[in-house]
Coordinates of C-alpha atoms in Angstrom, one line a residue:
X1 CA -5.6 -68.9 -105.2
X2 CA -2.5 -66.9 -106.5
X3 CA 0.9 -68.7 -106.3
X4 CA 3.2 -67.4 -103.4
X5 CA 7.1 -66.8 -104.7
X6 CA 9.7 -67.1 -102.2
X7 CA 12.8 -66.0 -102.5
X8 CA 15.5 -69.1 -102.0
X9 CA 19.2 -68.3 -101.2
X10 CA 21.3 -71.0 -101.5
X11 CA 25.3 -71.6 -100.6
X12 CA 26.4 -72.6 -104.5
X13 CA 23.8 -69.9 -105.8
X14 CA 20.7 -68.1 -105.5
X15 CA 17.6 -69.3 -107.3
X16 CA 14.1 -68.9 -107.4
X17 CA 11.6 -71.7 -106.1
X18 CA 8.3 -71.4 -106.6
X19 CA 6.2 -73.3 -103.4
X20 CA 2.7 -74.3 -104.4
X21 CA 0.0 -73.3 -101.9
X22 CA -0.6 -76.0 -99.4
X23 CA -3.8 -78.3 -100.9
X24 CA -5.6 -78.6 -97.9
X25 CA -5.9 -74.5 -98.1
X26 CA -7.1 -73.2 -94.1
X27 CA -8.4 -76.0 -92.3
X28 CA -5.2 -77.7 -91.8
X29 CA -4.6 -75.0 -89.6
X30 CA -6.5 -76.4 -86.6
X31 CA -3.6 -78.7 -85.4
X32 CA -0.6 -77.0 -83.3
X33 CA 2.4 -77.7 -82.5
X34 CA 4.1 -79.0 -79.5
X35 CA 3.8 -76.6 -76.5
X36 CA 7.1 -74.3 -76.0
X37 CA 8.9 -74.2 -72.6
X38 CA 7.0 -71.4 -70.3
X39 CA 9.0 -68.5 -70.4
X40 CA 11.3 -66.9 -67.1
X41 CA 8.6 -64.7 -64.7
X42 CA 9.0 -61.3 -65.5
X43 CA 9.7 -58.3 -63.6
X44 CA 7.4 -56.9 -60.5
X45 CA 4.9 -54.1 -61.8
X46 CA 4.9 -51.1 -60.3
X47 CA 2.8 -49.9 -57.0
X48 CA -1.1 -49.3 -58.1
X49 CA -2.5 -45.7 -57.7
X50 CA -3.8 -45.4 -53.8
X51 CA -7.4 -45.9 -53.9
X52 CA -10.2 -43.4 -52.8
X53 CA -10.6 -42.9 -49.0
X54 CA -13.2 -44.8 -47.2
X55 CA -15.8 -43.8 -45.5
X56 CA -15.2 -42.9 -41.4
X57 CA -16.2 -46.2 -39.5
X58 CA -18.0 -46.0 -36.3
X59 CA -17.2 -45.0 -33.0
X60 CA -15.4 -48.0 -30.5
X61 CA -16.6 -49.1 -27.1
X62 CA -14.6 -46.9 -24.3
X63 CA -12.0 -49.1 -22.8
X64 CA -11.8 -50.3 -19.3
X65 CA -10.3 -47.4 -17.2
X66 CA -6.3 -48.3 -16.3
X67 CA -5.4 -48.6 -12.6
X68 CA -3.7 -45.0 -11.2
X69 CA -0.2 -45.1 -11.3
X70 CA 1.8 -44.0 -8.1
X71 CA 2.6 -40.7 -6.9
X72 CA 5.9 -39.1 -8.5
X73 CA 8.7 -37.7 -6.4
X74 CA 8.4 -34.0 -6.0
X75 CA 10.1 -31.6 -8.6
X76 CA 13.1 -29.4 -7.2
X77 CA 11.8 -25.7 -7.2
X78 CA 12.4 -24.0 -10.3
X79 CA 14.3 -20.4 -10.1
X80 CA 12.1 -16.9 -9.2
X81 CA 10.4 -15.4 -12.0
X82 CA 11.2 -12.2 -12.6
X83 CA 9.2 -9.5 -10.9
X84 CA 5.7 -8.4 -12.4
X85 CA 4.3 -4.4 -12.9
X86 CA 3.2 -2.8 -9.6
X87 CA -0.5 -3.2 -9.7
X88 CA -2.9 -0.2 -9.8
X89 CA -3.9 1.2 -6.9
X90 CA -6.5 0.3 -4.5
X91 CA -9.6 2.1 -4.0
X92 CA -10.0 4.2 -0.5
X93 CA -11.1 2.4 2.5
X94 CA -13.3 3.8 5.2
X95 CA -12.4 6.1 7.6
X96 CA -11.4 4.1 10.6
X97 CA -12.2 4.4 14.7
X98 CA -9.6 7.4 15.1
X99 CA -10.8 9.1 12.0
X100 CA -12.0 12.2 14.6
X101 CA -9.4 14.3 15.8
X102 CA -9.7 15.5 19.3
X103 CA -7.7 18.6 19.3
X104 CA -6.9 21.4 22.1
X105 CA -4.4 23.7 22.4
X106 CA -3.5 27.6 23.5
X107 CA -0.7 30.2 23.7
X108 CA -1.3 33.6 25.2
X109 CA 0.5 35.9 26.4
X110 CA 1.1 39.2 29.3
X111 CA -0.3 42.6 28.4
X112 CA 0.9 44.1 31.6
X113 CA 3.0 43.5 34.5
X114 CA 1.8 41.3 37.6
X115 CA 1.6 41.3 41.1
X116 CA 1.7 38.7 43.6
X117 CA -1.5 38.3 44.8
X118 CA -2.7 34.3 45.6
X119 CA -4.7 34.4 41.9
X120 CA -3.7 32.8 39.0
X121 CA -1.7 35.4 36.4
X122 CA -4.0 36.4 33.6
X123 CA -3.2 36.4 30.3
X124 CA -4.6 38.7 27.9
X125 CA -2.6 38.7 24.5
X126 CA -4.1 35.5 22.8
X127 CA -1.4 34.3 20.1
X128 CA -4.0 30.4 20.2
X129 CA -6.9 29.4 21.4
X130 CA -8.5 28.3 18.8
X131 CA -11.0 25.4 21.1
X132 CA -11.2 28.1 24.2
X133 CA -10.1 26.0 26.5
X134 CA -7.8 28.6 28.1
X135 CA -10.1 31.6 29.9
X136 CA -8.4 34.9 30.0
X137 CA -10.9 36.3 32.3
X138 CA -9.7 33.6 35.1
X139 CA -6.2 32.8 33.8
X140 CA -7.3 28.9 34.0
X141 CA -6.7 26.3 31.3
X142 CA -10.2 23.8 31.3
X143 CA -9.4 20.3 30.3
X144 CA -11.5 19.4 27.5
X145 CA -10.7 16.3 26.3
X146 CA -9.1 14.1 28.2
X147 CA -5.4 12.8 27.6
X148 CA -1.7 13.8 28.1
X149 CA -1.0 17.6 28.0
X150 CA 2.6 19.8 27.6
X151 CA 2.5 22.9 29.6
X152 CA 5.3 25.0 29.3
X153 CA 6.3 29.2 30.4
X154 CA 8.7 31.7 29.8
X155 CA 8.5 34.4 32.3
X156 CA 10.7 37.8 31.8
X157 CA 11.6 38.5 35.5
X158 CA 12.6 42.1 36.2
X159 CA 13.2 44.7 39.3
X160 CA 12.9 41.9 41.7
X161 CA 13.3 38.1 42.4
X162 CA 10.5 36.2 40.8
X163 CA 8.6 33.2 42.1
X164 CA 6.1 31.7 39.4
X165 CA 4.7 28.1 40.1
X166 CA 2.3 25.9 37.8
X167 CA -0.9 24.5 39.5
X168 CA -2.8 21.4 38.7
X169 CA -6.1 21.2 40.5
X170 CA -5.8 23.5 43.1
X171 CA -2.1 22.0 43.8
X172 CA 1.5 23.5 42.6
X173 CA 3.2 20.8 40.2
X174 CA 6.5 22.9 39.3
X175 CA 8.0 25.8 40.8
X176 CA 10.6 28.2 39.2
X177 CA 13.0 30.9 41.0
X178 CA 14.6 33.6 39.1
X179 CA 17.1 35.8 41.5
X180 CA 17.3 39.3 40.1
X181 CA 20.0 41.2 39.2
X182 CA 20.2 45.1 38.7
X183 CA 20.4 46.2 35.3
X184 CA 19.7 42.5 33.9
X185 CA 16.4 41.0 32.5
X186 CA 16.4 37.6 33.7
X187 CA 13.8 35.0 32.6
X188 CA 12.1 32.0 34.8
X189 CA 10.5 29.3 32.7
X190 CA 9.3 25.8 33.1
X191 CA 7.4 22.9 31.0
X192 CA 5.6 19.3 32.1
X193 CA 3.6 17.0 31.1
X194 CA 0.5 16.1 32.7
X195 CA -2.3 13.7 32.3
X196 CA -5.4 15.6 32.5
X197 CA -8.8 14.2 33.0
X198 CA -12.3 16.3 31.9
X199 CA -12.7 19.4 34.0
X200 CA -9.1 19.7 35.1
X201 CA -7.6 22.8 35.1
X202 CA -4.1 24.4 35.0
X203 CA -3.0 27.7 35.7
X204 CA 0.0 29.5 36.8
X205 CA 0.6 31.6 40.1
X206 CA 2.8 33.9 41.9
X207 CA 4.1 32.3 45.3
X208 CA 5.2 34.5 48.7
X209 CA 4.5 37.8 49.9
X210 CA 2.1 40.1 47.9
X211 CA 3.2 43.1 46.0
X212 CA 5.3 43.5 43.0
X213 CA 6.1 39.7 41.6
X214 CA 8.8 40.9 39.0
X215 CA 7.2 39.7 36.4
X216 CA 7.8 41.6 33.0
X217 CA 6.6 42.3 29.6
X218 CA 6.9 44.9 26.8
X219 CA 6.9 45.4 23.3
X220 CA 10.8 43.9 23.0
X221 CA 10.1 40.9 25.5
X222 CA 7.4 38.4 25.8
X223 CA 5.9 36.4 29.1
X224 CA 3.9 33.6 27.4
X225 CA 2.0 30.7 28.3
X226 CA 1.7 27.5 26.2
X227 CA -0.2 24.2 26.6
X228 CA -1.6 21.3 24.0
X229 CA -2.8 18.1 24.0
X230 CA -0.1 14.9 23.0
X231 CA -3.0 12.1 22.5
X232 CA -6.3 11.9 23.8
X233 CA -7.4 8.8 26.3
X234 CA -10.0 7.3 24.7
X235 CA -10.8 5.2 27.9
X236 CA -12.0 8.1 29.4
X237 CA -15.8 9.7 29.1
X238 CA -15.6 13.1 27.5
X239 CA -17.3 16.0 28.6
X240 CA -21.2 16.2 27.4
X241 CA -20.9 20.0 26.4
X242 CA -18.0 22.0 25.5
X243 CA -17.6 24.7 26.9
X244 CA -17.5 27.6 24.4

């Protein structure tokens, strides 16, 4: 075995001592020394890396329903919304029970002049009479369908005092007097209302003595003759057959 030098430093001087190998060479290695002291714990190690997620586990048992709580107190009412697009439009409904219209009407008026003579006044000069309801060969309006009627006149009254009356069945209704002066063309008129059942007629008539009845028309000035129906009476039975 080679010789091991060590370097020796002393406090006088510095020398050289040679230390011989020990004799017993390895094996006297087998006996240690006296345990140290344990050393101070050291410091916490850091957090691990988070391991690899595990598999899903199975499903629970459902729990045991709770009991239902108790009714709240109502909510105060919250403001109005504001107000939404008009929607679209329905579509048509059916026609309803008054989708017929029941419709009569005339106006007519004098071609000549007329004489008292107990028959109704005929007039000729048809302006309306669209349903012929009004004849002019009798000078009688035929109730049609029945309901609530206007009848009205205007009369030009000349020469003479003129009596004109309006008849309902046979009977006068209204009666108008116009008291003539010379020179002047006066005018009677008159207008009702009547509620007319089917068959009914109307007509208008000179009253008194027979001869001239003053009553006056010409190409400046009119005698006319006007009735229509308001509403019809739907409680009443209508006529079978029109007449035409």
């Amino acid at each position: 075995m080679e010789p091991i030098w060590v370097l020796v430093v002393g406090l006088l001087g510095a020398g050289v001592v040679v230390v011989e190998p020990d004799s017993h060479g390895p094996c006297a290695r087998w006996m240690g020394g006296i345990p140290g002291t344990p050393g101070h714990d050291g410091q916490p190690g850091r957090d691990g890396r988070g391991g690899r997620k595990g598999e899903k586990g199975d499903s629970g048992q459902p729990g045991v329903p709770g009991k239902r709580g108790e009714v709240g107190t109502s909510g105060e009412g919250g403001p109005a919304g504001y107000r939404g697009f008009p929607g679209y439009p329905g579509l048509k409904g059916e026609p309803g029970e008054m989708a017929f219209d029941y419709r009569s009407a005339f106006s007519v008026g004098l071609v000549g002049p007329v004489k008292a003579s107990g028959e109704p006044i005929r007039f000729a000069k048809l302006f309306y009479n669209k349903q012929r309801d009004y004849d002019e060969l009798s000078g009688k309006f035929r109730c049609a369908v029945p309901g609530l009627y206007y009848f009205n006149y205007q009369l030009v009254a000349r020469g003479q005092d003129t009596k004109v009356a309006l008849y309902h069945g046979g009977k006068p209704v209204t009666f108008s007097l116009d008291q003539y002066r010379a020179g002047n063309l006066d005018q009677a008129s008159g207008s009702v209302l009547l509620r007319l059942v089917g068959g009914d007629e109307v007509w208008l008539q000179v009253y008194g003595e027979e001869g001239p009845a003053g009553v006056h028309t010409d190409n400046t000035a009119d005698s006319t003759f006007t009735g229509f129906l308001l509403y019809p009476d739907l409680r009443a039975n209508l006529l079978a057959k029109r007449r035409r």
